[in-house]
Amino acid sequence: MAIYHLEAKIVSRGAGRSAVAAAAYLSCSRMHNEYDGVQHDYTRKQGLGWRQVFLPATAPAEWQDRENLWNAVEEAETAKDSRLAREFVAALPIELSREEQIQLLQDFIKEQFVADGMCADAAIHDPYPPGHNPHAHILLTVRPLDEKGKWQYKTEKEYLCVKDGEVTCEPCTDCEEDAAMVEMDIQTLTAMLMGYKRPSYLYENERIQVDYHLIPYLERLIPIEKPYFSDYF
């Protein structure tokens, strides 16, 4: 009987990781990270059974080379604590042949990830002795691609409309010209309102899209709060 095992992780610069390094490990290859100049070499790693890059139809053809793909991801993320990729490690049923394991993974990745615009890099590792612990590594882009092959936002965006000293948390499509729009994702909004990060810090790290002259206004508008641990549960 197959034994269930699944790990889900975020590849983040804030944790000292890189998408290029994760892809090099997954594929047992040597890859150069153009973001920091580091070369990651896992060519001596044993047990690689299969590897493949999956792309949406709108992705650039050169991303079939995983080094190009993950360097494009690194280039798109400018913050020092950026979330670069999602990573899954899943046990594979030993009752299936290698061909059946590959077909299972291909179908799953195409239906669950690529169909939603994500790029995926996958491999099967089967460490010595072969057959006792086959497992899959799946690395996914955090930003999906739109129909024009452009990166989309990681998550739904939240908007703060600032006008006459009042703030509304929604797009102000019918606002007058003297209204200002502050754009950010929901995680950034939560961190700011809970006092975990200040507006100026978030702006400097490109987590907020707003005219610079509004940052002092936001600093005055957002109360200085001391985060409480239970706020995150």
GROMACS .gro file of C-alpha atoms in nm:
model
  233
    1MET     CA    1   0.000   0.000   0.000
    2ALA     CA    2   0.126   0.349  -0.086
    3ILE     CA    3   0.233   0.571   0.205
    4TYR     CA    4   0.108   0.930   0.189
    5HIS     CA    5   0.361   1.209   0.228
    6LEU     CA    6   0.337   1.571   0.115
    7GLU     CA    7   0.543   1.879   0.197
    8ALA     CA    8   0.449   2.230   0.086
    9LYS     CA    9   0.696   2.517   0.118
   10ILE     CA   10   0.758   2.872   0.000
   11VAL     CA   11   1.092   2.954  -0.159
   12SER     CA   12   1.167   3.299  -0.021
   13ARG     CA   13   1.467   3.531  -0.026
   14GLY     CA   14   1.375   3.626   0.327
   15ALA     CA   15   1.468   3.272   0.431
   16GLY     CA   16   1.795   3.285   0.238
   17ARG     CA   17   1.673   3.073  -0.054
   18SER     CA   18   1.659   3.125  -0.429
   19ALA     CA   19   1.440   2.980  -0.704
   20VAL     CA   20   1.748   2.904  -0.916
   21ALA     CA   21   1.906   2.701  -0.635
   22ALA     CA   22   1.581   2.509  -0.577
   23ALA     CA   23   1.555   2.430  -0.949
   24ALA     CA   24   1.918   2.318  -0.967
   25TYR     CA   25   1.862   2.080  -0.676
   26LEU     CA   26   1.537   1.949  -0.826
   27SER     CA   27   1.697   1.881  -1.165
   28CYS     CA   28   2.039   1.767  -1.034
   29SER     CA   29   2.203   2.024  -1.259
   30ARG     CA   30   2.435   2.324  -1.251
   31MET     CA   31   2.269   2.665  -1.277
   32HIS     CA   32   2.387   3.025  -1.250
   33ASN     CA   33   2.175   3.274  -1.058
   34GLU     CA   34   2.201   3.609  -1.235
   35TYR     CA   35   2.039   3.791  -0.941
   36ASP     CA   36   2.325   3.732  -0.697
   37GLY     CA   37   2.593   3.578  -0.920
   38VAL     CA   38   2.597   3.246  -0.733
   39GLN     CA   39   2.638   2.919  -0.923
   40HIS     CA   40   2.457   2.616  -0.780
   41ASP     CA   41   2.596   2.275  -0.875
   42TYR     CA   42   2.402   1.957  -0.795
   43THR     CA   43   2.537   1.748  -1.082
   44ARG     CA   44   2.682   1.494  -0.837
   45LYS     CA   45   2.346   1.429  -0.675
   46GLN     CA   46   2.227   1.073  -0.740
   47GLY     CA   47   1.880   0.931  -0.795
   48LEU     CA   48   1.730   1.154  -1.066
   49GLY     CA   49   1.463   0.951  -1.243
   50TRP     CA   50   1.295   1.212  -1.463
   51ARG     CA   51   1.261   1.589  -1.502
   52GLN     CA   52   1.047   1.822  -1.713
   53VAL     CA   53   0.950   2.189  -1.744
   54PHE     CA   54   0.580   2.270  -1.801
   55LEU     CA   55   0.476   2.604  -1.949
   56PRO     CA   56   0.144   2.772  -2.036
   57ALA     CA   57   0.092   2.835  -2.406
   58THR     CA   58   0.166   3.207  -2.360
   59ALA     CA   59   0.505   3.159  -2.191
   60PRO     CA   60   0.824   3.247  -2.384
   61ALA     CA   61   0.966   2.941  -2.558
   62GLU     CA   62   1.311   3.003  -2.409
   63TRP     CA   63   1.172   2.922  -2.065
   64GLN     CA   64   1.183   2.554  -2.158
   65ASP     CA   65   1.541   2.596  -2.038
   66ARG     CA   66   1.486   2.596  -1.662
   67GLU     CA   67   1.784   2.825  -1.604
   68ASN     CA   68   1.614   3.091  -1.818
   69LEU     CA   69   1.279   3.034  -1.648
   70TRP     CA   70   1.397   3.072  -1.292
   71ASN     CA   71   1.629   3.360  -1.368
   72ALA     CA   72   1.326   3.535  -1.519
   73VAL     CA   73   1.145   3.474  -1.190
   74GLU     CA   74   1.440   3.610  -0.990
   75GLU     CA   75   1.451   3.919  -1.212
   76ALA     CA   76   1.078   3.987  -1.170
   77GLU     CA   77   1.104   3.992  -0.789
   78THR     CA   78   1.297   4.293  -0.662
   79ALA     CA   79   1.232   4.288  -0.286
   80LYS     CA   80   1.497   4.138  -0.059
   81ASP     CA   81   1.232   3.919   0.107
   82SER     CA   82   1.038   3.824  -0.209
   83ARG     CA   83   0.844   3.501  -0.233
   84LEU     CA   84   0.993   3.339  -0.542
   85ALA     CA   85   0.824   3.002  -0.583
   86ARG     CA   86   0.605   2.736  -0.430
   87GLU     CA   87   0.762   2.397  -0.370
   88PHE     CA   88   0.593   2.060  -0.321
   89VAL     CA   89   0.750   1.726  -0.235
   90ALA     CA   90   0.517   1.426  -0.263
   91ALA     CA   91   0.571   1.053  -0.224
   92LEU     CA   92   0.488   0.841  -0.528
   93PRO     CA   93   0.321   0.498  -0.510
   94ILE     CA   94   0.585   0.228  -0.546
   95GLU     CA   95   0.316   0.006  -0.696
   96LEU     CA   96   0.324   0.218  -1.013
   97SER     CA   97   0.586   0.175  -1.282
   98ARG     CA   98   0.812   0.470  -1.364
   99GLU     CA   99   0.609   0.539  -1.678
  100GLU     CA  100   0.286   0.542  -1.473
  101GLN     CA  101   0.440   0.772  -1.212
  102ILE     CA  102   0.546   1.015  -1.485
  103GLN     CA  103   0.203   1.009  -1.648
  104LEU     CA  104   0.038   1.069  -1.310
  105LEU     CA  105   0.257   1.373  -1.247
  106GLN     CA  106   0.217   1.515  -1.597
  107ASP     CA  107  -0.161   1.498  -1.581
  108PHE     CA  108  -0.174   1.646  -1.231
  109ILE     CA  109   0.060   1.937  -1.308
  110LYS     CA  110  -0.112   2.029  -1.635
  111GLU     CA  111  -0.463   2.016  -1.485
  112GLN     CA  112  -0.394   2.181  -1.149
  113PHE     CA  113  -0.122   2.438  -1.225
  114VAL     CA  114  -0.043   2.501  -1.591
  115ALA     CA  115  -0.413   2.540  -1.672
  116ASP     CA  116  -0.418   2.835  -1.428
  117GLY     CA  117  -0.123   3.008  -1.595
  118MET     CA  118   0.157   2.881  -1.372
  119CYS     CA  119   0.494   2.751  -1.490
  120ALA     CA  120   0.609   2.427  -1.329
  121ASP     CA  121   0.939   2.246  -1.298
  122ALA     CA  122   0.913   1.885  -1.184
  123ALA     CA  123   1.138   1.588  -1.122
  124ILE     CA  124   1.129   1.239  -0.976
  125HIS     CA  125   1.400   1.149  -0.726
  126ASP     CA  126   1.453   0.784  -0.646
  127PRO     CA  127   1.747   0.757  -0.404
  128TYR     CA  128   1.947   0.440  -0.354
  129PRO     CA  129   1.838   0.167  -0.333
  130PRO     CA  130   1.599   0.235  -0.624
  131GLY     CA  131   1.230   0.173  -0.566
  132HIS     CA  132   1.208   0.220  -0.190
  133ASN     CA  133   1.141   0.596  -0.179
  134PRO     CA  134   1.041   0.748  -0.514
  135HIS     CA  135   0.912   1.102  -0.470
  136ALA     CA  136   0.829   1.404  -0.681
  137HIS     CA  137   0.962   1.759  -0.651
  138ILE     CA  138   0.739   2.028  -0.804
  139LEU     CA  139   0.849   2.391  -0.824
  140LEU     CA  140   0.583   2.648  -0.924
  141THR     CA  141   0.594   3.013  -1.015
  142VAL     CA  142   0.412   3.233  -0.765
  143ARG     CA  143   0.294   3.475  -1.034
  144PRO     CA  144   0.076   3.322  -1.305
  145LEU     CA  145   0.102   3.444  -1.665
  146ASP     CA  146  -0.178   3.625  -1.841
  147GLU     CA  147  -0.291   3.565  -2.200
  148LYS     CA  148  -0.011   3.795  -2.325
  149GLY     CA  149   0.264   3.611  -2.139
  150LYS     CA  150   0.306   3.882  -1.874
  151TRP     CA  151   0.344   3.817  -1.503
  152GLN     CA  152   0.029   3.882  -1.304
  153TYR     CA  153  -0.002   3.978  -0.940
  154LYS     CA  154   0.077   3.709  -0.684
  155THR     CA  155  -0.254   3.760  -0.507
  156GLU     CA  156  -0.567   3.971  -0.527
  157LYS     CA  157  -0.486   4.338  -0.488
  158GLU     CA  158  -0.636   4.563  -0.225
  159TYR     CA  159  -0.686   4.933  -0.289
  160LEU     CA  160  -0.695   5.228  -0.051
  161CYS     CA  161  -0.870   5.529  -0.199
  162VAL     CA  162  -0.756   5.846  -0.020
  163LYS     CA  163  -0.980   6.153  -0.066
  164ASP     CA  164  -1.057   6.447   0.164
  165GLY     CA  165  -0.901   6.271   0.461
  166GLU     CA  166  -1.118   5.962   0.418
  167VAL     CA  167  -0.999   5.617   0.317
  168THR     CA  168  -1.201   5.343   0.148
  169CYS     CA  169  -1.070   4.991   0.086
  170GLU     CA  170  -1.184   4.945  -0.273
  171PRO     CA  171  -1.096   5.068  -0.622
  172CYS     CA  172  -1.235   5.417  -0.677
  173THR     CA  173  -1.317   5.389  -1.044
  174ASP     CA  174  -1.552   5.687  -1.032
  175CYS     CA  175  -1.339   5.911  -0.808
  176GLU     CA  176  -1.245   6.264  -0.905
  177GLU     CA  177  -0.895   6.357  -1.016
  178ASP     CA  178  -0.791   6.479  -0.670
  179ALA     CA  179  -0.835   6.129  -0.521
  180ALA     CA  180  -0.528   5.909  -0.483
  181MET     CA  181  -0.499   5.534  -0.522
  182VAL     CA  182  -0.278   5.316  -0.305
  183GLU     CA  183  -0.235   4.962  -0.441
  184MET     CA  184  -0.105   4.659  -0.249
  185ASP     CA  185  -0.178   4.292  -0.190
  186ILE     CA  186  -0.380   4.167   0.107
  187GLN     CA  187  -0.072   4.045   0.297
  188THR     CA  188   0.087   4.389   0.272
  189LEU     CA  189  -0.233   4.563   0.383
  190THR     CA  190  -0.259   4.330   0.684
  191ALA     CA  191   0.104   4.385   0.782
  192MET     CA  192   0.060   4.763   0.760
  193LEU     CA  193  -0.269   4.786   0.951
  194MET     CA  194  -0.142   4.556   1.227
  195GLY     CA  195   0.168   4.771   1.269
  196TYR     CA  196   0.409   4.500   1.160
  197LYS     CA  197   0.554   4.716   0.880
  198ARG     CA  198   0.532   5.090   0.821
  199PRO     CA  199   0.416   5.242   0.487
  200SER     CA  200   0.760   5.391   0.413
  201TYR     CA  201   0.930   5.052   0.455
  202LEU     CA  202   0.673   4.882   0.232
  203TYR     CA  203   0.712   5.151  -0.033
  204GLU     CA  204   1.092   5.121  -0.034
  205ASN     CA  205   1.059   4.745  -0.083
  206GLU     CA  206   0.807   4.790  -0.367
  207ARG     CA  207   0.517   4.633  -0.179
  208ILE     CA  208   0.301   4.945  -0.222
  209GLN     CA  209   0.225   5.122  -0.550
  210VAL     CA  210   0.154   5.490  -0.479
  211ASP     CA  211   0.286   5.836  -0.557
  212TYR     CA  212   0.583   5.904  -0.328
  213HIS     CA  213   0.438   6.232  -0.197
  214LEU     CA  214   0.156   6.034  -0.031
  215ILE     CA  215   0.388   5.825   0.190
  216PRO     CA  216   0.411   6.089   0.469
  217TYR     CA  217   0.030   6.110   0.462
  218LEU     CA  218   0.003   5.732   0.503
  219GLU     CA  219   0.255   5.742   0.787
  220ARG     CA  220   0.028   5.986   0.971
  221LEU     CA  221  -0.288   5.802   0.874
  222ILE     CA  222  -0.184   5.451   0.981
  223PRO     CA  223  -0.161   5.427   1.362
  224ILE     CA  224   0.159   5.295   1.515
  225GLU     CA  225   0.059   4.963   1.668
  226LYS     CA  226   0.261   4.700   1.850
  227PRO     CA  227   0.194   4.361   1.686
  228TYR     CA  228   0.050   4.099   1.920
  229PHE     CA  229   0.144   3.736   1.854
  230SER     CA  230  -0.212   3.608   1.861
  231ASP     CA  231  -0.305   3.848   1.577
  232TYR     CA  232  -0.156   3.595   1.337
  233PHE     CA  233  -0.386   3.306   1.438
   0.00000   0.00000   0.00000
